[in-house]
Amino acid sequence: MEFDFDVHKIFLEPITKLDCTLNPARRPLISSFEAQKQIVKVIDEIGKLSAKAQRLPVPITSASRMQSNKHHLYILKDCTPKTAGRGAVIGFLKVGYKKLFVLDHAGSHIEAEPLCILDFYIHESLQRNGFGKELFGFMLRLEQVEPPRLAIDRPSEKFLSFLRKHYNLRSTIPQVNNFVVFDGFFRDRKAPV
Ligand code: ACO
């Protein structure tokens, strides 16, 4: 995903983490006003592409949604010499904590606030090259969470295959909402006091 501005001037790291302020930890090399405008454009564009890939009626990731939620967005840029000019964005991953009622193996409703995977997209031309794994692994390290502890919001078939392949997540615990949780979600979880 290329833009009519230099991605390397707004995202200084290979993977940039954004919260509701949309300010990267490392300050962009252009004015903060200009950087915000460009970051908004990147988020809105990649959000649209993700929605299209998942056949969603509207994007679930946009700059305005980011600004009104406590989500974390991880954006992976292309660091290869191929796009050394203005750079390009390869994909993104959006996560956030949500209060959910999750069914355990016995079918009891358990209140939990897991880290949820909310949106995940790698550009079509670059899928199956390990970029998704790179981004996901980075997020796991920063959020300090083990894969079975995650709840996944309506995973696509590609994403389920990704989780099986890289994290051996196979058996799900049936739920009545749109979230998917895997065996191990409740393991060693502290009982609520
Ligand atoms: N068909 C089936 N499985 C796929 C495909 C595909 N076209 N693409 C990736 N995968 C899975 C497979 O398990 C694949 O391993 P394999 O090639 O040995 O079969 C594995 O992912 C590859 O791993 P990576 O290269 O690290 O993953 P990638 O960079 O392709 O990113 C992602 C995975 C994000 C799911 C990507 O394929 C994508 O953007 N898909 C379209 C959008 C999407 O479905 N996003 C998830 C929505 S659900 C949610 O966000 C909660």
Short mmCIF file of C-alpha atoms and ligand atoms in Angstrom, two decimals:
data_model
loop_
_atom_site.label_atom_id
_atom_site.label_comp_id
_atom_site.label_asym_id
_atom_site.label_seq_id
_atom_site.Cartn_x
_atom_site.Cartn_y
_atom_site.Cartn_z
CA MET A 1 0.00 0.00 0.00
CA GLU A 2 1.75 3.08 -1.24
CA PHE A 3 0.84 6.67 -0.51
CA ASP A 4 1.56 10.06 -2.07
CA PHE A 5 3.79 10.89 0.91
CA ASP A 6 6.82 9.32 2.54
CA VAL A 7 5.71 6.63 5.00
CA HIS A 8 9.25 6.51 6.47
CA LYS A 9 8.83 10.08 7.76
CA ILE A 10 5.80 9.20 9.88
CA PHE A 11 6.65 5.63 10.89
CA LEU A 12 10.28 5.48 11.99
CA GLU A 13 10.24 1.85 13.18
CA PRO A 14 9.48 -1.26 11.10
CA ILE A 15 6.41 -1.73 13.31
CA THR A 16 4.69 1.31 14.83
CA LYS A 17 2.23 1.03 17.69
CA LEU A 18 -0.54 3.62 17.90
CA ASP A 19 -3.18 4.29 20.54
CA CYS A 20 -6.10 6.72 20.55
CA THR A 21 -3.76 9.72 20.28
CA LEU A 22 -2.42 8.42 16.94
CA ASN A 23 1.04 9.60 18.01
CA PRO A 24 3.91 7.16 17.35
CA ALA A 25 6.41 6.75 20.22
CA ARG A 26 9.15 8.05 17.91
CA ARG A 27 8.30 11.52 16.69
CA PRO A 28 7.71 11.81 12.95
CA LEU A 29 10.22 13.76 10.89
CA ILE A 30 7.57 16.22 9.71
CA SER A 31 5.35 18.69 11.59
CA SER A 32 2.92 17.01 13.97
CA PHE A 33 -0.02 18.56 12.11
CA GLU A 34 1.11 17.09 8.79
CA ALA A 35 2.01 13.77 10.43
CA GLN A 36 -1.47 13.43 11.97
CA LYS A 37 -3.08 14.10 8.59
CA GLN A 38 -0.96 11.42 6.94
CA ILE A 39 -1.47 8.90 9.74
CA VAL A 40 -5.25 9.40 9.51
CA LYS A 41 -5.02 8.75 5.78
CA VAL A 42 -2.98 5.56 6.26
CA ILE A 43 -5.38 4.16 8.89
CA ASP A 44 -8.48 4.97 6.86
CA GLU A 45 -7.01 3.41 3.71
CA ILE A 46 -5.77 0.20 5.30
CA GLY A 47 -9.02 -0.12 7.24
CA LYS A 48 -10.97 0.03 3.98
CA LEU A 49 -8.77 -2.60 2.34
CA SER A 50 -9.17 -4.91 5.32
CA ALA A 51 -12.96 -4.53 5.23
CA LYS A 52 -12.96 -5.30 1.52
CA ALA A 53 -10.80 -8.40 2.03
CA GLN A 54 -13.18 -9.63 4.74
CA ARG A 55 -16.31 -8.58 2.82
CA LEU A 56 -17.46 -6.36 5.68
CA PRO A 57 -20.12 -3.77 4.81
CA VAL A 58 -18.13 -0.97 6.50
CA PRO A 59 -14.56 -0.67 7.79
CA ILE A 60 -14.14 -1.62 11.44
CA THR A 61 -10.80 0.19 11.54
CA SER A 62 -10.63 3.93 10.89
CA ALA A 63 -8.82 6.87 12.45
CA SER A 64 -12.02 8.17 14.06
CA ARG A 65 -12.78 4.76 15.60
CA MET A 66 -9.22 4.59 16.90
CA GLN A 67 -9.60 8.02 18.51
CA SER A 68 -12.75 7.01 20.35
CA ASN A 69 -11.58 3.59 21.60
CA LYS A 70 -8.79 2.22 23.74
CA HIS A 71 -7.47 0.01 20.99
CA HIS A 72 -3.86 -0.55 19.97
CA LEU A 73 -2.97 -0.53 16.30
CA TYR A 74 0.27 -2.09 15.05
CA ILE A 75 1.33 -0.98 11.57
CA LEU A 76 4.01 -2.87 9.64
CA LYS A 77 5.87 -0.93 6.96
CA ASP A 78 8.01 -2.19 4.13
CA CYS A 79 11.70 -1.69 4.90
CA THR A 80 13.08 -3.34 1.78
CA PRO A 81 15.13 -1.30 -0.70
CA LYS A 82 12.37 -1.99 -3.29
CA THR A 83 10.20 0.71 -1.70
CA ALA A 84 13.05 2.79 -0.35
CA GLY A 85 11.55 5.89 -1.98
CA ARG A 86 8.31 6.71 -0.24
CA GLY A 87 7.94 3.40 1.51
CA ALA A 88 4.78 1.36 1.79
CA VAL A 89 2.55 -0.18 4.43
CA ILE A 90 2.40 -3.98 4.45
CA GLY A 91 -0.41 -4.51 6.94
CA PHE A 92 -1.81 -3.92 10.39
CA LEU A 93 -3.17 -5.59 13.49
CA LYS A 94 -5.70 -4.06 15.89
CA VAL A 95 -6.20 -5.34 19.44
CA GLY A 96 -8.04 -4.18 22.53
CA TYR A 97 -9.34 -5.37 25.91
CA LYS A 98 -13.06 -6.11 26.06
CA LYS A 99 -15.36 -7.26 28.84
CA LEU A 100 -16.96 -10.45 27.61
CA PHE A 101 -19.01 -13.32 28.96
CA VAL A 102 -17.15 -16.39 27.80
CA LEU A 103 -18.54 -19.93 28.01
CA ASP A 104 -16.18 -22.41 29.67
CA HIS A 105 -15.97 -26.14 28.87
CA ALA A 106 -18.93 -26.83 31.17
CA GLY A 107 -21.05 -24.20 29.41
CA SER A 108 -20.98 -21.72 32.32
CA HIS A 109 -20.75 -18.02 31.60
CA ILE A 110 -17.51 -16.57 32.93
CA GLU A 111 -16.90 -12.83 32.97
CA ALA A 112 -13.48 -12.04 31.53
CA GLU A 113 -11.62 -9.11 30.01
CA PRO A 114 -9.26 -10.72 27.50
CA LEU A 115 -7.12 -9.04 24.92
CA CYS A 116 -9.15 -9.37 21.73
CA ILE A 117 -7.91 -9.52 18.16
CA LEU A 118 -10.21 -7.08 16.40
CA ASP A 119 -8.80 -6.63 12.91
CA PHE A 120 -5.82 -8.06 11.05
CA TYR A 121 -4.77 -7.50 7.46
CA ILE A 122 -1.76 -8.06 5.25
CA HIS A 123 -1.90 -6.68 1.73
CA GLU A 124 -3.09 -9.29 -0.79
CA SER A 125 0.15 -9.14 -2.78
CA LEU A 126 2.21 -9.97 0.32
CA GLN A 127 0.19 -12.63 2.11
CA ARG A 128 1.86 -15.97 2.95
CA ASN A 129 5.30 -14.39 3.23
CA GLY A 130 5.55 -14.43 7.03
CA PHE A 131 4.60 -10.76 7.53
CA GLY A 132 1.47 -11.67 9.50
CA LYS A 133 3.58 -13.81 11.84
CA GLU A 134 6.10 -10.99 12.28
CA LEU A 135 3.37 -8.52 13.20
CA PHE A 136 1.47 -10.93 15.44
CA GLY A 137 4.64 -12.02 17.27
CA PHE A 138 5.62 -8.39 17.88
CA MET A 139 2.18 -7.66 19.33
CA LEU A 140 2.34 -10.73 21.62
CA ARG A 141 5.70 -9.58 23.01
CA LEU A 142 4.57 -6.00 23.61
CA GLU A 143 1.20 -6.91 25.10
CA GLN A 144 2.83 -9.77 27.06
CA VAL A 145 0.10 -12.23 26.28
CA GLU A 146 0.11 -15.93 25.38
CA PRO A 147 -1.85 -16.87 22.22
CA PRO A 148 -4.40 -19.16 24.00
CA ARG A 149 -5.38 -16.22 26.24
CA LEU A 150 -6.68 -14.21 23.30
CA ALA A 151 -10.26 -13.86 22.14
CA ILE A 152 -10.70 -13.45 18.41
CA ASP A 153 -13.53 -11.38 16.94
CA ARG A 154 -15.07 -13.29 13.98
CA PRO A 155 -11.88 -14.86 12.61
CA SER A 156 -11.75 -15.51 8.87
CA GLU A 157 -10.77 -18.93 7.49
CA LYS A 158 -7.32 -17.55 6.60
CA PHE A 159 -6.82 -16.30 10.13
CA LEU A 160 -7.96 -19.62 11.68
CA SER A 161 -5.47 -21.38 9.44
CA PHE A 162 -2.78 -18.86 10.51
CA LEU A 163 -3.47 -19.55 14.21
CA ARG A 164 -3.37 -23.32 13.64
CA LYS A 165 -0.12 -23.14 11.74
CA HIS A 166 1.88 -20.74 13.87
CA TYR A 167 0.42 -21.20 17.36
CA ASN A 168 -1.12 -24.66 17.22
CA LEU A 169 -4.49 -23.21 18.20
CA ARG A 170 -7.00 -25.80 17.03
CA SER A 171 -9.79 -26.72 19.42
CA THR A 172 -12.21 -23.96 20.16
CA ILE A 173 -14.59 -23.67 23.10
CA PRO A 174 -18.03 -23.04 21.57
CA GLN A 175 -19.40 -19.55 22.30
CA VAL A 176 -22.72 -17.83 21.76
CA ASN A 177 -21.19 -14.50 20.69
CA ASN A 178 -18.94 -13.72 17.70
CA PHE A 179 -15.73 -14.32 19.60
CA VAL A 180 -13.66 -17.45 19.26
CA VAL A 181 -11.59 -18.72 22.17
CA PHE A 182 -9.35 -21.75 22.16
CA ASP A 183 -8.56 -24.57 24.54
CA GLY A 184 -6.23 -23.10 27.14
CA PHE A 185 -8.15 -19.83 27.46
CA PHE A 186 -9.18 -20.69 31.03
CA ARG A 187 -6.02 -22.57 32.02
CA ASP A 188 -4.54 -21.22 35.28
CA ARG A 189 -6.88 -18.23 35.07
CA LYS A 190 -7.43 -16.69 38.48
CA ALA A 191 -11.00 -17.02 39.74
CA PRO A 192 -12.70 -13.63 40.12
CA VAL A 193 -12.75 -12.43 43.78
N1 ACO B 1 -5.50 -19.12 2.40
C1 ACO B 1 -5.42 -19.92 3.47
N2 ACO B 1 -4.59 -19.68 4.54
C2 ACO B 1 -3.85 -18.57 4.50
C3 ACO B 1 -3.91 -17.66 3.41
C4 ACO B 1 -4.76 -17.99 2.33
N3 ACO B 1 -4.86 -17.21 1.23
N4 ACO B 1 -3.07 -16.64 3.66
C5 ACO B 1 -2.49 -16.88 4.87
N5 ACO B 1 -2.96 -18.05 5.37
C6 ACO B 1 -2.56 -18.69 6.64
C7 ACO B 1 -2.01 -20.08 6.33
O1 ACO B 1 -2.03 -20.84 7.51
C8 ACO B 1 -0.58 -19.73 5.96
O2 ACO B 1 0.29 -20.85 6.03
P1 ACO B 1 0.54 -21.72 4.66
O3 ACO B 1 0.95 -20.73 3.61
O4 ACO B 1 1.62 -22.69 5.05
O5 ACO B 1 -0.79 -22.37 4.34
C9 ACO B 1 -0.23 -18.72 7.00
O6 ACO B 1 -1.45 -17.97 7.21
C10 ACO B 1 0.88 -17.81 6.53
O7 ACO B 1 1.35 -17.05 7.60
P2 ACO B 1 1.86 -15.58 7.33
O8 ACO B 1 2.54 -15.47 6.01
O9 ACO B 1 2.61 -15.12 8.53
O10 ACO B 1 0.45 -14.80 7.28
P3 ACO B 1 0.01 -13.59 6.35
O11 ACO B 1 1.10 -12.59 6.22
O12 ACO B 1 -0.62 -14.10 5.09
O13 ACO B 1 -1.15 -12.91 7.26
C11 ACO B 1 -3.57 -12.84 7.45
C12 ACO B 1 -2.28 -13.67 7.69
C13 ACO B 1 -3.50 -11.52 8.23
C14 ACO B 1 -4.77 -13.66 7.94
C15 ACO B 1 -3.68 -12.53 5.93
O14 ACO B 1 -3.79 -13.73 5.22
C16 ACO B 1 -4.83 -11.62 5.55
O15 ACO B 1 -4.72 -10.40 5.60
N6 ACO B 1 -5.98 -12.19 5.14
C17 ACO B 1 -7.11 -11.40 4.65
C18 ACO B 1 -7.81 -10.63 5.75
C19 ACO B 1 -8.22 -11.52 6.90
O16 ACO B 1 -8.80 -12.59 6.72
N7 ACO B 1 -7.92 -11.06 8.14
C20 ACO B 1 -8.34 -11.68 9.39
C21 ACO B 1 -9.72 -11.23 9.69
S1 ACO B 1 -10.39 -11.81 11.20
C22 ACO B 1 -9.83 -10.73 12.38
O17 ACO B 1 -9.13 -9.83 12.13
C23 ACO B 1 -10.27 -10.92 13.82
#
